[in-house]
C-alpha atoms as one frame of an Amber mdcrd trajectory, in Angstrom:
protein
   0.408 -12.028 -21.758  -1.891 -14.090 -19.625  -2.796 -12.836 -16.187  -3.144
 -15.593 -13.654  -6.718 -15.072 -12.548  -9.629 -16.244 -14.621 -12.830 -18.171
 -14.087 -11.176 -21.481 -14.883  -8.596 -20.838 -12.191 -11.360 -20.352  -9.651
 -12.803 -23.712 -10.506  -9.384 -25.299 -10.327  -8.997 -23.896  -6.867 -11.816
 -26.086  -5.665  -9.623 -29.122  -6.074  -6.779 -30.296  -3.974  -3.984 -28.002
  -2.921  -0.892 -28.591  -5.028   2.461 -27.004  -4.467   3.876 -25.992  -7.839
   7.422 -25.395  -6.707  10.019 -27.010  -4.560   9.973 -26.329  -0.870  13.257
 -24.977   0.364  15.654 -27.120   2.345  16.347 -26.080   5.881  18.374 -22.917
   5.823  21.976 -23.737   6.357  24.125 -21.962   8.864  26.113 -19.052   7.483
  23.964 -19.003   4.333  24.831 -16.254   1.868  22.284 -13.445   1.882  20.620
 -12.953  -1.494  19.123  -9.699  -2.783  15.445  -8.818  -2.531  12.871 -11.537
  -1.993  15.282 -14.126  -3.366  16.750 -14.328   0.109  13.584 -15.741   1.652
  12.622 -17.829  -1.386  15.866 -19.305  -2.645  14.725 -22.055  -5.014  14.752
 -21.130  -8.690  11.634 -23.132  -9.479   9.745 -21.051  -6.948  10.128 -18.150
  -9.392  10.391 -19.509 -12.930   9.261 -22.503 -14.963  10.249 -23.056 -18.592
   7.397 -24.789 -20.402   7.544 -27.402 -23.130   6.422 -24.871 -25.733   9.346
 -22.625 -24.827   7.272 -20.087 -22.936   7.868 -19.216 -19.277   5.629 -19.120
 -16.264   6.784 -16.622 -13.655   5.641 -16.647 -10.047   5.502 -13.675  -7.710
   4.267 -13.315  -4.169   3.347  -9.699  -4.916  -0.086  -8.727  -6.182  -1.730
  -6.298  -8.531  -3.478  -3.560  -6.579  -3.971  -1.210  -9.496  -0.372  -0.014
  -9.307   0.779  -1.844 -12.455   3.179  -4.117 -10.599   2.317  -7.259 -12.542
   3.090  -5.613 -15.876   6.399  -4.233 -14.616   7.430  -7.563 -13.072   6.634
  -9.379 -16.305   8.785  -6.860 -18.189  11.709  -7.579 -15.896  11.359 -11.358
 -16.274  10.897 -11.255 -20.049  13.900  -8.968 -20.426  16.248 -11.291 -18.584
  14.795 -14.484 -20.028  15.193 -13.118 -23.560  11.583 -13.935 -24.312   8.886
 -11.847 -25.961   6.529 -10.437 -23.346   3.675 -12.390 -24.916   5.380 -15.662
 -23.979   5.606 -14.911 -20.272   2.706 -15.804 -18.005   2.787 -14.358 -14.499
   1.096 -15.956 -11.509   0.296 -13.705  -8.530   0.194 -14.520  -4.847  -1.341
 -17.892  -4.058  -0.267 -19.880  -1.011  -0.470 -23.044  -3.098   1.659 -21.853
  -5.996   3.864 -18.836  -5.402   6.750 -17.749  -3.179   5.966 -16.085   0.124
   6.837 -12.413  -0.216   4.800 -11.216   2.747   2.728  -8.145   1.973   2.501
  -6.095  -1.188   3.055  -2.757   0.492   5.434   0.109   1.028   6.383   0.527
  -2.657   8.540  -2.609  -2.454   7.276  -4.786  -5.309   9.949  -3.747  -7.796
  12.658  -3.398  -5.155  12.111  -6.904  -3.783  10.184  -9.093  -6.223  11.640
  -7.340  -9.261  15.179  -7.854  -8.035  14.464 -11.520  -7.290  12.955 -12.144
 -10.711  15.771 -10.333 -12.461  18.475 -12.401 -10.774  16.562 -15.679 -11.005
  15.846 -15.175 -14.706  19.455 -14.338 -15.454  20.547 -17.508 -13.672  17.964
 -19.666 -15.466  19.259 -18.471 -18.835  22.808 -19.257 -17.736  21.749 -22.773
 -16.681  20.103 -23.275 -20.053  23.305 -22.156 -21.780  25.290 -24.754 -19.843
  22.714 -27.420 -20.627  22.706 -26.542 -24.312  26.453 -26.175 -24.801  27.308
 -29.896 -25.373  24.248 -30.326 -27.552  25.387 -27.449 -29.744  29.052 -28.422
 -29.578  29.921 -24.983 -28.275  31.023 -23.268 -25.105  28.252 -21.980 -22.869
  29.769 -18.509 -22.812  29.556 -18.298 -26.593  25.826 -18.948 -26.773  23.480
 -16.081 -27.453  19.879 -16.084 -26.203  17.199 -14.392 -28.265  13.430 -14.868
 -28.389  13.550 -18.199 -26.596  16.319 -19.676 -28.745  19.997 -20.238 -27.976
  22.349 -19.599 -30.870  25.888 -20.979 -31.221  28.590 -19.356 -33.321  28.711
 -22.540 -35.407  25.177 -21.866 -36.578  23.472 -24.515 -34.449  20.431 -23.583
 -32.382  18.187 -25.031 -29.724  14.930 -23.694 -28.298  13.995 -23.284 -24.657
  11.192 -25.766 -25.258  13.688 -28.424 -26.371  15.601 -27.922 -23.128  12.570
 -27.812 -20.833  12.309 -31.570 -20.186  15.872 -31.833 -18.873  16.092 -28.404
 -17.288  16.326 -28.869 -13.522  15.459 -25.707 -11.609  15.028 -27.481  -8.288
  18.139 -25.814  -7.029  19.027 -22.834  -4.927  19.713 -19.556  -6.635  23.227
 -18.215  -6.257  22.469 -14.613  -7.101  25.834 -14.535  -8.798  24.825 -14.392
 -12.470  25.081 -10.818 -13.642  21.859  -9.499 -15.231  21.886  -7.715 -18.564
  23.322  -4.204 -18.534  20.701  -1.486 -18.871  22.197  -0.304 -22.128  20.920
  -3.322 -24.048  17.444  -3.495 -22.498  14.655  -3.905 -25.032  11.581  -4.400
 -22.798  12.584  -2.757 -19.522  12.375   0.990 -19.910   9.482   0.797 -22.366
   5.990   2.109 -21.657   4.340  -1.269 -22.122   0.579  -0.985 -21.854  -0.607
  -2.403 -18.559  -2.205  -5.817 -18.742  -4.967  -4.963 -16.299  -6.275  -1.734
 -17.813  -8.258  -2.935 -20.876 -10.377  -5.287 -18.784 -11.020  -2.636 -16.172
 -12.171   0.045 -18.586 -14.355  -2.341 -20.597 -15.963  -4.085 -17.640 -14.256
  -7.407 -18.343 -12.032  -7.386 -15.279 -13.121  -9.776 -12.594 -12.583  -8.370
  -9.149 -13.011 -10.496  -6.072 -16.423  -8.879  -5.735 -17.407 -10.473  -9.076
 -16.668 -14.091  -8.207 -19.446 -16.516  -8.998 -18.876 -20.252  -8.471 -21.090
 -23.306  -8.994 -23.286 -23.897  -5.958 -22.205 -20.614  -4.391 -24.344 -18.978
  -1.732 -24.173 -15.509  -0.180 -23.409 -14.306   3.305 -23.672 -11.094   5.260
 -22.386 -10.220   8.714 -24.057  -8.127  11.424 -21.536  -5.966  13.249 -21.986
  -4.532  16.748 -23.159  -0.903  17.000 -19.739   0.196  18.315 -16.267  -1.123
  19.178 -16.305  -3.650  22.022 -20.076  -4.115  22.176 -21.174  -7.663  23.029
 -24.209  -9.580  21.854 -26.565 -10.060  24.793 -29.538 -11.713  23.116 -30.765
 -12.590  19.645 -34.189 -13.174  18.131 -33.410 -14.609  14.695 -36.923 -15.831
  13.893 -37.646 -13.046  11.364 -34.350 -13.610   9.605 -34.855 -17.358   9.366
 -38.355 -16.842   7.978 -37.038 -14.944   4.945 -37.198 -17.138   1.822 -33.802
 -18.437   0.744 -32.148 -18.137   4.133 -30.101 -21.269   4.770 -28.803 -20.666
   8.257 -27.822 -18.102  10.865 -24.305 -18.368  12.246 -23.456 -17.143  15.737
 -20.156 -17.584  17.527 -20.102 -15.431  20.650 -20.752 -11.899  19.381 -19.917
 -12.800  15.786 -23.176 -12.937  13.862 -23.849 -13.758  10.217 -26.388 -15.211
   7.861 -26.234 -17.336   4.697 -28.844 -17.268   1.940 -29.218 -18.651  -1.539
 -29.237 -15.216  -3.165 -27.491 -12.001  -2.273 -30.573  -9.841  -1.841 -31.981
 -12.451   0.548 -28.813 -12.271   2.624 -29.008  -8.467   2.688 -32.627  -8.570
   3.844 -31.842 -11.209   6.463 -28.973  -9.084   7.755 -31.419  -6.251   8.416
 -33.770  -8.606  10.241 -30.937 -10.004  12.339 -29.789  -6.522  13.280 -33.295
  -5.719  14.492 -33.371  -8.878  16.606 -29.958  -8.368  18.215 -29.468  -6.658
  21.577 -25.994  -5.466  22.481 -24.226  -4.378  25.625 -22.339  -1.159  24.797
 -18.570  -0.987  24.493 -16.291   1.710  25.898 -16.737   5.351  24.911 -14.501
   6.866  22.252 -12.485  10.045  22.923 -14.042  13.478  22.554 -13.137  14.442
  18.964 -12.838  18.092  20.014  -9.876  17.145  22.224  -8.560  14.237  20.191
  -4.942  15.325  19.866  -4.589  16.319  23.495  -6.041  12.927  24.360  -3.555
  11.089  22.128  -0.679  12.983  23.705  -1.920  11.987  27.159  -1.891   8.242
  26.437   1.032   5.966  27.357   3.709   6.003  24.674   7.059   4.498  23.882
   9.406   7.424  23.327  12.225   7.040  20.843  14.757   9.722  19.950  15.962
   9.343  16.375  17.902  11.265  13.744  20.094  13.142  16.203  22.832  15.468
  14.975  24.838  17.613  17.341  27.128  20.490  16.466  28.152  23.500  18.557
  25.170  25.789  18.903  25.365  29.502  18.432  25.350  31.427  21.685  22.031
  32.890  20.663  20.236  32.034  17.477  18.633  35.198  16.141  15.268  33.702
  15.342  13.361  30.662  16.615   9.899  29.635  15.453   7.665  26.674  16.178
   4.356  25.264  14.997   1.900  22.414  15.589   0.301  20.319  12.871  -2.350
  17.591  12.916  -3.766  14.902  10.698  -7.154  13.193  11.389  -8.089   9.548
  11.100  -8.513   8.745   7.408 -10.281   5.851   5.730  -9.101   3.781   2.790
 -12.469   4.515   1.203 -12.193   1.713  -1.323 -14.812   2.073  -4.038 -15.716
  -1.613  -3.806 -16.616  -2.801  -0.286 -14.396  -5.619   0.937 -15.377  -9.101
  -0.200 -14.164 -12.689  -0.121 -15.371 -16.126  -1.108 -14.523 -19.192   0.951
 -15.217 -22.878   0.719 -14.820 -25.483   3.453 -14.525 -28.949   1.957 -12.860
 -32.135   3.146 -11.571 -30.282   6.214  -9.756 -27.750   4.024 -10.440 -24.100
   3.368  -9.997 -22.315   0.058 -10.303 -18.528   0.295 -10.328 -16.076  -2.608
  -9.249 -12.772  -1.184  -7.974  -9.324  -2.073  -5.637  -9.328   0.926  -2.237
  -7.740   0.331  -0.506 -10.697   1.958  -1.965 -14.149   1.338   0.636 -15.951
   3.451   0.181 -13.787   6.573  -3.580 -14.065   6.110  -3.331 -17.843   5.859
  -1.445 -17.960   9.148  -4.045 -15.714  10.789  -6.962 -17.776   9.470  -5.364
 -21.056  10.526  -4.869 -19.712  14.041  -8.428 -18.422  14.360 -10.074 -21.443
  12.725  -7.863 -23.846  14.713  -6.697 -25.422  11.464  -3.248 -26.206  10.120
  -1.718 -23.766   7.634  -1.498 -26.608   5.130  -5.275 -26.954   5.222  -5.871
 -23.309   4.276  -5.206 -21.991   0.786  -5.492 -18.261   0.113  -5.646 -17.081
  -3.492  -5.318 -13.417  -4.347  -7.889 -11.793  -6.594  -7.735  -8.056  -7.101
 -10.280  -5.949  -5.230 -11.862  -2.738  -6.390  -9.764  -0.321  -4.363  -7.065
  -1.002  -1.805  -4.623   1.698  -0.519  -3.432  -0.344   2.437  -4.933  -2.484
   5.181  -8.672  -2.136   4.599 -11.286  -4.796   5.386  -9.892  -7.414   2.972
  -8.405  -9.670   5.650 -11.410  -9.289   7.949 -13.968 -10.290   5.366 -11.834
 -13.321   4.476 -12.311 -14.608   8.020 -16.015 -13.725   7.872 -16.361 -15.840
   4.723 -14.412 -18.748   6.225 -16.516 -18.730   9.402 -19.722 -18.801   7.391
 -18.384 -21.417   4.947 -17.679 -23.711   7.878 -21.424 -23.838   8.496 -22.232
 -25.106   4.971 -19.438 -27.555   3.977 -18.943 -28.027   0.272 -20.661 -24.777
  -0.735 -18.654 -21.660  -1.585 -19.863 -18.677   0.436 -19.396 -15.198  -0.967
 -19.435 -12.396   1.619 -19.374  -8.730   0.700 -19.375  -6.011   3.311 -22.090
  -3.378   3.136 -20.939   0.210   2.722 -21.485   0.977   6.407 -19.461  -2.125
   7.354 -16.574  -0.793   5.285 -16.564   2.720   6.696 -17.330   1.825  10.309
 -15.080  -1.211  10.760 -12.060  -0.916   8.491  -8.799   0.015  10.255  -8.098
   3.693   9.568  -4.917   5.575   8.916  -4.037   6.875  12.408  -4.586  10.437
  13.576  -1.253  12.172  14.196   0.074  15.280  15.930   3.373  16.922  14.995
   5.373  19.733  16.627   8.226  21.473  14.821  10.675  23.989  16.206  13.757
  25.450  14.511  16.272  28.282  14.777  17.735  30.401  11.992  21.112  32.083
  12.068  21.760  35.611  10.881  22.202  34.401   7.301  18.851  32.675   7.241
  20.155  29.124   7.565  18.602  26.520   9.823  21.031  25.824  12.659  18.804
  23.726  14.911  15.810  21.512  14.045  13.528  19.762  16.549  10.604  17.641
  15.483   8.268  15.556  17.645   5.334  13.388  16.629   2.599  11.388  18.345
   1.005   8.442  16.586  -0.510   5.002  17.074   0.756   1.984  15.199   0.553
   2.088  11.398   0.400  -1.658  11.043  -2.031  -4.033  12.689  -2.072  -6.361
   9.716  -2.268 -10.144  10.102   0.828 -11.448  11.857   2.075  -7.939  12.687
   1.444  -8.509  16.393   1.587 -11.572  18.592  -2.206 -11.683  18.975  -5.195
 -11.993  16.678  -5.411  -9.282  14.033  -8.610 -10.031  12.160 -11.841  -8.418
  13.254 -14.166 -11.365  13.838 -11.571 -13.103  16.032 -12.132 -10.435  18.704
 -15.874 -11.171  18.938 -15.967 -14.966  18.887 -16.946 -17.083  21.891 -13.260
 -17.793  22.397 -11.955 -14.355  21.477  -8.402 -13.569  20.491  -6.983 -10.214
  21.473  -4.542  -8.167  19.465  -0.982  -8.319  20.737   1.122  -5.296  21.704
   1.333  -2.811  18.819   4.451  -2.767  16.696   6.113  -0.217  14.448   8.568
  -0.787  11.591  12.027   0.392  12.650  13.938   3.250  11.108  15.074   4.083
   8.526  11.796   3.088   6.834   9.785   3.660   9.993   6.039   3.574  10.662
   4.464   6.623  12.245   7.923   8.199  12.153   8.372   7.527   8.427  10.030
  10.562   6.790  10.238  12.346  10.138  14.047  12.539   9.933  14.876  15.458
   7.626  16.849  14.858   4.470  18.115  18.415   4.702  21.599  19.137   5.962
  21.019  20.713   9.361  23.983  20.908  11.787  21.758  20.134  14.774  18.599
  18.087  14.770  16.561  15.939  17.089  13.474  13.899  16.207  11.241  12.304
  18.848   8.743   9.575  18.039   6.016   9.141  20.676   4.650   5.736  19.717
   1.233   5.860  21.410   0.244   2.402  22.638  -3.533   2.421  23.362  -5.661
   2.593  20.219  -9.066   4.093  21.024 -10.009   3.801  17.341  -8.987   0.877
  15.147  -5.982   1.806  12.977  -3.506   0.239  10.611  -1.668   0.840   7.350
  -2.851   3.508   4.929  -0.621   4.423   1.976   2.678   6.018   3.085   2.050
   5.211   6.797   3.290   8.285   8.705   5.063   9.843   5.723   2.041  11.767
   4.468   1.603  13.630   7.761   5.311  14.062   8.451   6.078  15.470   4.997
   3.017  17.729   5.203   4.251  19.083   8.536   7.985  19.317   7.883   7.649
  20.742   4.374   5.025  23.235   5.549   7.461  24.228   8.275  10.258  24.618
   5.726   8.119  27.218   3.982   7.450  28.929   7.312  11.194  29.048   7.913
  11.830  30.343   4.411   9.331  33.121   5.028  11.003  33.955   8.333  14.382
  33.998   6.568  13.053  36.152   3.750  14.061  33.456   1.265  12.412  31.917
  -1.743  11.053  28.425  -0.828  12.828  26.660  -3.696  16.143  28.425  -3.093
  15.788  27.837   0.662  15.429  24.072   0.143  18.312  23.863  -2.306  20.524
  25.768   0.120  19.954  23.088   2.771  20.510  20.032   0.563  23.700  18.225
  -0.382  22.220  15.177  -2.135  22.504  15.940  -5.870  19.552  13.708  -6.740
  17.356  15.583  -4.267  18.457  18.889  -5.747  17.832  17.585  -9.262  14.132
  16.815  -8.750  13.533  20.208  -7.111  15.325  22.049  -9.897  13.487  19.995
 -12.492  10.010  20.624 -11.108  10.764  24.321 -10.650  11.726  24.525 -14.316
   8.607  22.597 -15.373   6.320  24.953 -13.468   8.168  28.125 -14.463   8.801
  28.909 -10.801   9.708  32.553 -10.244  11.409  33.431  -6.996   9.649  36.179
  -5.089   6.377  35.801  -6.978   3.431  36.888  -4.815   0.017  35.273  -4.372
  -3.048  37.389  -5.137  -5.256  36.356  -2.166  -7.141  33.883  -4.377  -4.415
  31.985  -6.248  -1.063  30.757  -5.075   1.720  28.277  -5.711   3.633  25.968
  -3.365   6.273  23.262  -3.376   6.830  20.071  -1.408   9.677  17.562  -1.533
  10.647  14.207  -0.002  12.699  11.124  -0.603  10.139   8.481   0.311  11.171
   6.659   3.489  14.501   8.479   3.036  15.341   5.295   1.107  13.234   5.249
  -2.034  12.019   7.581  -4.786  12.944  11.260  -4.808   9.860  13.339  -5.570
   9.121  17.064  -5.743   5.690  18.559  -6.413   4.563  22.088  -7.208   0.849
  22.871  -6.959  -1.219  25.837  -8.061  -4.345  26.364  -5.987  -7.388  28.572
  -6.169  -9.219  29.658  -3.007 -12.869  30.684  -3.042 -12.946  32.902   0.016
 -16.764  33.042   0.108 -17.407  29.298   0.097 -14.141  28.235   1.687 -13.486
  25.772  -1.104  -9.915  25.138  -2.205  -9.208  23.767  -5.640  -5.914  22.436
  -6.955  -5.742  23.708 -10.518  -2.489  22.180 -11.702   0.340  20.119 -10.294
   3.802  19.350 -11.622   6.086  16.635 -10.345   9.637  15.469 -10.968  10.629
  12.014  -9.729  13.814   9.958  -9.623  13.195   6.249  -8.991  16.528   5.007
 -10.318  16.245   2.741 -13.351  12.781   3.143 -14.834  11.081  -0.170 -15.681
   7.911   1.215 -17.277   7.894   5.017 -17.740   4.158   5.282 -18.265   3.432
   3.067 -15.272   5.768   5.072 -13.045   4.265   8.365 -14.176   0.807   6.957
 -13.445   1.892   6.115  -9.903   3.177   9.626  -9.255   0.093  11.179 -10.836
  -2.296   8.921  -8.926  -0.526   9.715  -5.660  -0.942  13.442  -6.249  -4.642
  13.049  -6.959  -5.191  10.853  -3.912  -3.251  13.291  -1.765  -5.372  16.145
  -3.074  -8.438  14.253  -1.895  -6.907  13.497   1.521  -5.703  17.061   1.959
  -8.908  18.842   0.960 -11.640  16.460   2.086 -10.947  13.290   4.013 -11.601
  12.855   7.736 -13.314  10.089   9.700 -15.971  11.588  11.963 -16.951  10.026
  15.269 -18.412  10.802  18.669 -18.081   9.005  21.977 -20.689   6.427  20.901
 -19.010   5.313  17.703 -18.063   6.048  14.099 -20.296   8.564  12.315 -18.737
   8.335   8.841 -20.716   5.440   7.421 -21.372   6.525   3.827 -19.987   8.807
   1.142 -22.020  11.809   2.341 -20.228  11.639   5.681 -16.868  10.841   4.111
 -16.581  12.916   0.925 -13.672  12.356  -1.425 -12.380  14.267  -4.442 -14.872
  14.313  -7.307 -13.927  13.933 -10.952 -14.519  17.625 -11.629 -12.032  18.515
  -8.866  -9.177  16.403 -10.203  -6.229  18.669 -11.085  -4.277  18.422 -14.286
  -0.909  16.812 -13.511   2.393  16.787 -15.387   5.110  14.316 -14.407   8.749
  14.226 -15.485  10.980  11.248 -14.724  14.713  11.409 -14.205  15.825   8.001
 -15.446  19.046   6.640 -14.005  19.648   3.300 -15.797  22.748   2.528 -13.775
  21.025   2.983 -10.419  18.864   0.371  -8.712  15.078   0.704  -8.922  13.547
   2.668  -6.040   9.995   2.198  -4.797   7.767   4.974  -6.097   4.142   3.991
  -5.515   3.809   6.136  -2.399   6.340   8.828  -3.224   4.132  11.766  -4.156
   1.410  11.843  -1.493   3.474  13.694   1.128   5.044  16.260  -1.215   1.652
  16.951  -2.802   0.029  17.692   0.567   2.825  20.093   1.469   2.666  21.762
  -1.946  -1.073  22.361  -1.511  -0.614  23.714   2.022   2.199  25.998   0.920
   0.217  27.168  -2.100  -2.722  28.051   0.167  -0.432  30.086   2.426   1.164
  31.713  -0.616  -2.268  32.660  -1.979  -3.864  33.954   1.198  -1.072  34.857
   3.580  -2.707  32.544   6.112  -1.518  29.050   7.016  -3.593  25.985   7.822
  -1.752  23.448   9.937  -4.620  21.011  10.484  -5.804  18.554   7.856  -8.078
  18.484   5.930  -8.641  21.908   4.360 -12.435  21.654   4.413 -14.547  24.776
   3.792 -15.410  25.431   7.442 -11.743  25.376   8.433 -10.730  27.557   5.488
 -13.371  30.177   6.235 -12.385  30.226   9.900  -8.737  30.849   9.007  -9.595
  33.572   6.506 -12.146  35.320   8.735
């Protein structure tokens, strides 16, 4: 297997922009809708090319973010093409070469790109059968494909390579060729070792931060001291006097420097910062009253998930509770970076953006260029987890590259740039209220949440959505915030219960003003909503005198939901009625991600040090059902990684700020889970080969948070409803 990115590819990218596939004809009226990403990218040669040597090159608009998507997509293509995996080369998102699949986000790579590749590959094999049939003096339906060769019953054969020259894939896919049944899969369903891991663990992997090109120079950007501050005056004499400095770039309040070597650019950045005077921006909210402030801001109110049945005259017991989640950072280990070159009035940008096509549109708008003159090539970054600074630094690099035509400019954010300026996962407030009947069943469920937008990515609003665009001499402002609609949802993701309640009402207060910059962090609102609703389910179970596992099962009808809960309970040896001992406890959390994707249940064992206030997750078990499993090991890794990340979020992570700006600017002010704190995790998969693949990359974060919260309450008899569970908060609750 050859992964698309290597040093030679970077050099190739310096040349002209070449489209490697056919552009689609204008969409006809009444066009048949095709599954997955095939619908928006209907030409077969946009997805697959059969090479003269009989191998295949496969194109995807999705990208590798450390989730193993490229390996799984290659498995799908190789399976349907009847080729060994070693003879399939996969090319990731590149505006000059691959289909436009928007963003790689929301656990949709397999659901959308995988479905497209599966159907396209099946159709390509069928076309090759029809092409080969007269040559082999056989009927197309009688030909068997195996290892890149078509076999006829008369003993004649022909290779894919022999067909390649006359194989015309410049045609629209029909989506009508039936893929192979799961029962005869040989590659799908196998734990193929991920292509990206060996390079990463041996230091061979080349992240975007590692790019080095001939003639390349280095840039750094000086950010304002706080949101909305404007550059009043600049003395750049000290910066320009530093050896190696090539030029200082200023466009309004956007300020950067270019130098021959990286350390020179870093030093010049410090000198520029000293010489810059800024007019302050608006104050931030008082963090002590953050959630009251958010609730006071203008909001679009949407009532969703309503069920109405006759209410009891008087429900015997009603309880309610409030929960909160703070702003959280992506905290990517590698600060955001990009390299850009401006040559012959065209830009080439190497970027770790999750959506190269939306980024291209955003860059073209800001740079006042045509989309055709901007090429964005994805290169994996060291850490992602959603909309971090990847898109912003791409514009930074392009703006600096414009000042030195013909020379690639590599820009890497400093650590304080990353923490202070990336868009955070929004703070959220949740209120839950429910009534129990005399038999301990929930008869009425009310849930209300307050949240900003969870997506301010490029092209997600009508305005400019990259950071530097807001500070240029001709600034662009962000358009009105948007939120993905239900059933996937944004801030309201997983706010509608999967449980079978006779009455329910969910209210989404979509808060419009954004006092702190926010956007997509893994799971969007699902992490907070599952934390709150599954914590509340345990509170209801306690009020009903019921075991938490039995209480959940009693309110579920979906057999697949019940199956993952029963499975994880068996894995953990769950015993109904088992008591915590004030220091150790056990809890469960469950969700079907987005109410559309992977079913996931988690049980966590925690240990509470009452003296220090430290909480440790000792062990976690998880059962997941993602439909047909493409790569069991890869899927298990996704569930396991989500649990570990959620443990970090739940115990540690919170962006600190005061009215003057962001205070979390390094790892000491934004601690994350350390290696010694990582829990042991066991994952079991419920494979359903006859069901479609369900997105699973973000399935376990919400259930894990709820399991930890419920385990803490089980251990101590006290409940924490505000994230994170840092020592000060724990000691205050236990005091």
